Short mmCIF file of C-alpha atoms in Angstrom, two decimals:
data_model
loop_
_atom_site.label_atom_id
_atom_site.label_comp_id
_atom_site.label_asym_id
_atom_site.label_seq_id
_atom_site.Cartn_x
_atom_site.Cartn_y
_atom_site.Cartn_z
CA UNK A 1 0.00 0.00 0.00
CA UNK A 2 1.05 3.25 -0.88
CA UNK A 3 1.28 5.25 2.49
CA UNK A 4 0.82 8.75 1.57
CA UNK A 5 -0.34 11.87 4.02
CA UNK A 6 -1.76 14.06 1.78
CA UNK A 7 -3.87 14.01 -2.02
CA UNK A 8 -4.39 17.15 -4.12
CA UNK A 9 -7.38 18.22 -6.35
CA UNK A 10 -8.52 15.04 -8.74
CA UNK A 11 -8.84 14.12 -11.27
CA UNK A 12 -5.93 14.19 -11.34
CA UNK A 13 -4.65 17.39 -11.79
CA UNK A 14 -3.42 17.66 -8.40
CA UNK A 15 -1.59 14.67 -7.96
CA UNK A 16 0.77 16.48 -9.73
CA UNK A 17 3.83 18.47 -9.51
CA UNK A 18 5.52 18.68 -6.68
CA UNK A 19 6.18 15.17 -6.45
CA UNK A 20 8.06 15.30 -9.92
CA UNK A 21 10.37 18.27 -8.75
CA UNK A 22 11.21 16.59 -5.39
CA UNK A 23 12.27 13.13 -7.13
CA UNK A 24 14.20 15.46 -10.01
CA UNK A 25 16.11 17.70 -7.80
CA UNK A 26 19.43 16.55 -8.08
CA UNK A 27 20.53 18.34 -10.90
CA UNK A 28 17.52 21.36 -11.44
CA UNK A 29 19.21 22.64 -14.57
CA UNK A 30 18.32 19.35 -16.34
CA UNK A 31 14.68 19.04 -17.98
CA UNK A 32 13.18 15.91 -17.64
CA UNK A 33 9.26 15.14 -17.66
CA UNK A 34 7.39 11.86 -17.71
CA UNK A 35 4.08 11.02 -19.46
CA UNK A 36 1.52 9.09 -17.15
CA UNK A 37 -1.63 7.27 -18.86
CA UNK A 38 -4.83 6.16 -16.44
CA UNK A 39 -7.68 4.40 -17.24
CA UNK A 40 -10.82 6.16 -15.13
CA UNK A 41 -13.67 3.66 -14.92
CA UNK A 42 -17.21 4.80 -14.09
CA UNK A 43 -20.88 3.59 -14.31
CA UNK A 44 -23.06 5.56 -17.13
CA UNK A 45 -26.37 4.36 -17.70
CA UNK A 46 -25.98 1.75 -15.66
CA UNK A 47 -23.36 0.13 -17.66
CA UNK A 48 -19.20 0.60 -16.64
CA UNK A 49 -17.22 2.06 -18.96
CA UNK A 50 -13.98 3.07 -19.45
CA UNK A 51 -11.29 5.94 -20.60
CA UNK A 52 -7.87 6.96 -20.67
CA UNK A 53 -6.54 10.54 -19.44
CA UNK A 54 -2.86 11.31 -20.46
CA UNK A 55 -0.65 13.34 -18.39
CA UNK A 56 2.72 15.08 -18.96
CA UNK A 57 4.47 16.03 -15.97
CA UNK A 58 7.81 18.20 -15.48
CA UNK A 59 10.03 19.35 -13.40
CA UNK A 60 10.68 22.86 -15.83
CA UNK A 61 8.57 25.02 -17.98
CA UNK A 62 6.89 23.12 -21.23
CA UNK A 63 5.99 24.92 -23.93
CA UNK A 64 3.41 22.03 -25.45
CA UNK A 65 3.05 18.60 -24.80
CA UNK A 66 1.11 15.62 -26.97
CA UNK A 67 0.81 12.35 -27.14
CA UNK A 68 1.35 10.12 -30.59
CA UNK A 69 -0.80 7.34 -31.89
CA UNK A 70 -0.67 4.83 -34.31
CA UNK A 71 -1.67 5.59 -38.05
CA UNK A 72 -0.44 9.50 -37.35
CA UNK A 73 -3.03 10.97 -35.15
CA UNK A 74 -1.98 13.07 -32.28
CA UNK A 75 -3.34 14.26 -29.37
CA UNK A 76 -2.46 17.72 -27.84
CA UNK A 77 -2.59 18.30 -24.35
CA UNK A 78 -3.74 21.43 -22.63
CA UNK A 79 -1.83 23.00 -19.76
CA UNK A 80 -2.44 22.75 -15.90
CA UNK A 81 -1.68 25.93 -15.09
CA UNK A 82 0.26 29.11 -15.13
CA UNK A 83 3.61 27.54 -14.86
CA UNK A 84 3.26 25.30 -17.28
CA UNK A 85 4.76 22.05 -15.32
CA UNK A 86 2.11 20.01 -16.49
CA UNK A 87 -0.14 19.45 -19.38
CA UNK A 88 -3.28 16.75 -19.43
CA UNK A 89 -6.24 15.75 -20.90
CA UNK A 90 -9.19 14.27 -19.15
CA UNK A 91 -11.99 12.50 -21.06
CA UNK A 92 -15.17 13.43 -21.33
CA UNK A 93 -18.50 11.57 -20.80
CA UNK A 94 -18.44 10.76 -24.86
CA UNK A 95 -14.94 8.75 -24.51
CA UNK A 96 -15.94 6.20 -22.45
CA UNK A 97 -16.45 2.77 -23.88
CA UNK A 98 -17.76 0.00 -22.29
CA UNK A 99 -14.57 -2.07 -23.88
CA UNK A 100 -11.65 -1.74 -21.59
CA UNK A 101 -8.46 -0.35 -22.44
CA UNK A 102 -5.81 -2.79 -23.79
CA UNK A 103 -1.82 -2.59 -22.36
CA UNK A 104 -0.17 -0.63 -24.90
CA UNK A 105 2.67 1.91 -25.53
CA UNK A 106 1.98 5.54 -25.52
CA UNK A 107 4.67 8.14 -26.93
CA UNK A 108 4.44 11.96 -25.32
CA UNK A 109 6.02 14.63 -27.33
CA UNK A 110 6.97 17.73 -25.50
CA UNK A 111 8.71 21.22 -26.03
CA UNK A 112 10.97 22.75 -23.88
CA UNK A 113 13.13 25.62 -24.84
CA UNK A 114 12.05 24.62 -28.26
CA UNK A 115 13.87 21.72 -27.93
CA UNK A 116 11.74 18.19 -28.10
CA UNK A 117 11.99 15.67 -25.66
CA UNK A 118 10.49 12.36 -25.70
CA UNK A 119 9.22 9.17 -23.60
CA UNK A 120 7.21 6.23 -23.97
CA UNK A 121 4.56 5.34 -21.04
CA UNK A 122 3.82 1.58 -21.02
CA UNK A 123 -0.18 1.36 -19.90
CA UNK A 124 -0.88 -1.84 -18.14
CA UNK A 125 -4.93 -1.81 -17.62
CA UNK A 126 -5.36 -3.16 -14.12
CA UNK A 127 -9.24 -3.43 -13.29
CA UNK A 128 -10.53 -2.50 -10.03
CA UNK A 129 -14.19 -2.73 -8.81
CA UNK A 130 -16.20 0.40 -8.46
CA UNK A 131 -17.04 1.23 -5.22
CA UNK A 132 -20.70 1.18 -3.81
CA UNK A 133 -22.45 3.96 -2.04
CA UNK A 134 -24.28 2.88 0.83
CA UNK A 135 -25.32 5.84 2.40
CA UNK A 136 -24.31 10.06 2.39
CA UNK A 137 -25.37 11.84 5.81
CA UNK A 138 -24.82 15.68 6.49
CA UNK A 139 -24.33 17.61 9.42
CA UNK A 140 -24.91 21.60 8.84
CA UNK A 141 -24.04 22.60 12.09
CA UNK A 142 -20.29 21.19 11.40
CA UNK A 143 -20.75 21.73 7.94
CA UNK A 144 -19.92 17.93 7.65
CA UNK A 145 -20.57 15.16 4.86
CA UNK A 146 -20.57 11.40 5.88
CA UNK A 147 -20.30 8.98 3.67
CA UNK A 148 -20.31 4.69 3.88
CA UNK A 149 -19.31 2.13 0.85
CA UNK A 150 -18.66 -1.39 0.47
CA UNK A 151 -14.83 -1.65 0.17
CA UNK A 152 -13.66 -2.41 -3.25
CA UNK A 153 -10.86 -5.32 -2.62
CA UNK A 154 -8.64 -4.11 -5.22
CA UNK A 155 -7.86 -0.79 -4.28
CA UNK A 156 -4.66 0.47 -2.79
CA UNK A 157 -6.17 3.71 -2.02
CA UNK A 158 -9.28 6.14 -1.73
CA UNK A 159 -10.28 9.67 -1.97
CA UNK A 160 -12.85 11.80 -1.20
CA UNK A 161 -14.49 14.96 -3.13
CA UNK A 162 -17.88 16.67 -3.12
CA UNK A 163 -18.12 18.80 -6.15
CA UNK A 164 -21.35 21.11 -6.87
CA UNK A 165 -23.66 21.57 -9.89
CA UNK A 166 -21.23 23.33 -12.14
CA UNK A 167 -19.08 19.84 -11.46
CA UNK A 168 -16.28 22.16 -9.55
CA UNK A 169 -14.49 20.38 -6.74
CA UNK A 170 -15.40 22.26 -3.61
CA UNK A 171 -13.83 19.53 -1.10
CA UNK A 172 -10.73 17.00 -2.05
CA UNK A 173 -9.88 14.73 0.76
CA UNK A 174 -6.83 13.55 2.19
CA UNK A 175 -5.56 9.92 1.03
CA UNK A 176 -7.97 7.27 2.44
CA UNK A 177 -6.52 3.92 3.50
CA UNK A 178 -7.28 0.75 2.02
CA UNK A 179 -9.18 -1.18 4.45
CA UNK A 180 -11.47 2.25 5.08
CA UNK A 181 -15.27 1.72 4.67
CA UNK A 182 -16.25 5.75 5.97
CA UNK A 183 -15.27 9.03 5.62
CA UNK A 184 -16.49 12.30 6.95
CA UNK A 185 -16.22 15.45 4.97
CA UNK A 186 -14.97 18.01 7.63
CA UNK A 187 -12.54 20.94 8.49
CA UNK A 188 -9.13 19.14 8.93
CA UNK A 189 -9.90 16.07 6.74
CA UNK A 190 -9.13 17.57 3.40
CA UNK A 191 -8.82 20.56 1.49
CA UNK A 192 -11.57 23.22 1.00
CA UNK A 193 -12.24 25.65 -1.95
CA UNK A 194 -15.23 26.48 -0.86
CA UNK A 195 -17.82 26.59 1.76
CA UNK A 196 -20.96 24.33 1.16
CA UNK A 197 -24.46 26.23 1.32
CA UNK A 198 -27.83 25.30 2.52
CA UNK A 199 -30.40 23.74 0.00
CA UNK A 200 -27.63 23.78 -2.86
CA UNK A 201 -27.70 20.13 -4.54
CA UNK A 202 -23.67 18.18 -4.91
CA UNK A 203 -21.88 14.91 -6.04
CA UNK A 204 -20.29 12.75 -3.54
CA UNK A 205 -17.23 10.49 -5.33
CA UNK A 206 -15.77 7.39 -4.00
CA UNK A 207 -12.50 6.95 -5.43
CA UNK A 208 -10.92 3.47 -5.28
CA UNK A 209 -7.06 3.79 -6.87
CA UNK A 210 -4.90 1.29 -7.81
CA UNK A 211 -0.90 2.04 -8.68
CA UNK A 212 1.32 1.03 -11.09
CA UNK A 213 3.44 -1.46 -9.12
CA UNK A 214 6.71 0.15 -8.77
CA UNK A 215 5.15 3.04 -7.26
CA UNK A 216 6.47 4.52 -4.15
CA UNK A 217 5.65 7.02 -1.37
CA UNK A 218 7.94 9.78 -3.41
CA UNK A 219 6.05 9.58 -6.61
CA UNK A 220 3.08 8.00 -6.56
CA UNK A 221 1.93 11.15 -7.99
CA UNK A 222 2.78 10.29 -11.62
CA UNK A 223 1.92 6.41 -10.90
CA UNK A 224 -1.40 5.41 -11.29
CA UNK A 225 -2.87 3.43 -13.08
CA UNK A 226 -6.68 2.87 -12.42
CA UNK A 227 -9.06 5.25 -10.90
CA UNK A 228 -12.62 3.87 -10.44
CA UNK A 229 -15.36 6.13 -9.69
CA UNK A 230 -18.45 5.87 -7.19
CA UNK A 231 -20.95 9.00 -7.13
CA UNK A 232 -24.12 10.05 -5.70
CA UNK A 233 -26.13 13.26 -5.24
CA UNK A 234 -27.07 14.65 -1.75
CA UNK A 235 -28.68 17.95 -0.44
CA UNK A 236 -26.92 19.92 2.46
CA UNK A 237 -29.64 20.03 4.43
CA UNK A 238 -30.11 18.15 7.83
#
């Protein structure tokens, strides 16, 4: 089991990019970057399905980042932020297939300096079950979520997030052990962006995570391999 303290914003943006630097800071004046593939499974319409999201990670400044397919199709990846450190893109609800993904080579393209770099990310799909919801309670006075799900027996991991009707993450919890069944949703269990309000209507996600097996505590950040999703809807309201 990966043993980690902390989780960032997901999916999976926040995984990133500190852990990169920290396991690249040997020699800073050297680029290097890593491309990450993960298959995100989910139920739609009552059916799972699945999709890849491609990540390119760095420890300096990229000016673009891609990834190459066979028979010359490319796929350019947006950036993650001001600095430019990372680049991704995250599927939406029309890329998910109920086939799941084979184990296959990916090849990221990126420019730093105007000089290309590249790597090759080897994708092993590893299923994992998705998790199920068994209840979601809330507390107003705390401004508190609680939530309860069967344990998924694959997963190495969990995380937490309530995000509200625009699909914005307003709560992204800390890592989650794997043995944990419950979670509550409070000050001091994970990080805020904003305050939840009476009467408004949000999603509750389960993640279950599995890792690519040579991950380790100093970058499991650019290591994963399967996220499976669990969701459901609740009212803050007691």
């Amino acid at each position: 089991m990966i043993n980690i303290q902390k989780i960032g914003k997901l999916v999976l943006l926040a995984f990133i990019v500190t852990g990169f630097w920290a396991c690249n800071d040997d020699d800073p004046e050297t680029f290097n970057f890593t491309g990450e593939v993960v298959t995100l499974k989910r139920t739609i319409d009552g059916e799972e399905k699945f999709a890849l999201s491609y990540y390119a990670y760095g420890n300096m400044r990229m000016d673009s980042a891609s990834v190459d397919f066979p028979g010359d199709s490319m796929l350019v990846l947006s950036s993650g932020g001001a600095q430019k450190l990372t680049y991704y893109y995250e599927p939406s609800i029309e890329d998910y297939s109920s086939s799941a993904p084979e184990s296959e080579n990916y090849d990221f393209l990126v420019v730093n300096n105007n000089l290309e770099y590249t790597t090759t990310e080897n994708h092993v799909f590893t299923d994992v079950d998705i998790p199920t919801i068994d209840s979601v309670g809330v507390t107003t006075s705390s401004e508190s979520v609680y939530i309860e799900w069967s344990n998924s027996e694959d997963a190495q991991n969990y995380v937490v997030r309530i995000l509200n009707e625009d699909n914005e993450v307003v709560f992204n919890s800390y890592i989650v052990s794997e043995d944990a069944d419950s979670f509550t949703a409070e000050q001091g269990s994970g990080s805020w962006d904003t305050s939840l309000e009476t009467g408004e209507t949000y999603t509750i996600e389960v993640q279950a995570i599995v890792f690519e097996d040579n991950a380790t505590n100093a970058d499991y950040f650019y290591q994963i391999e399967t996220i499976a999703f669990a969701s459901a809807e609740f009212i803050f309201e007691d």
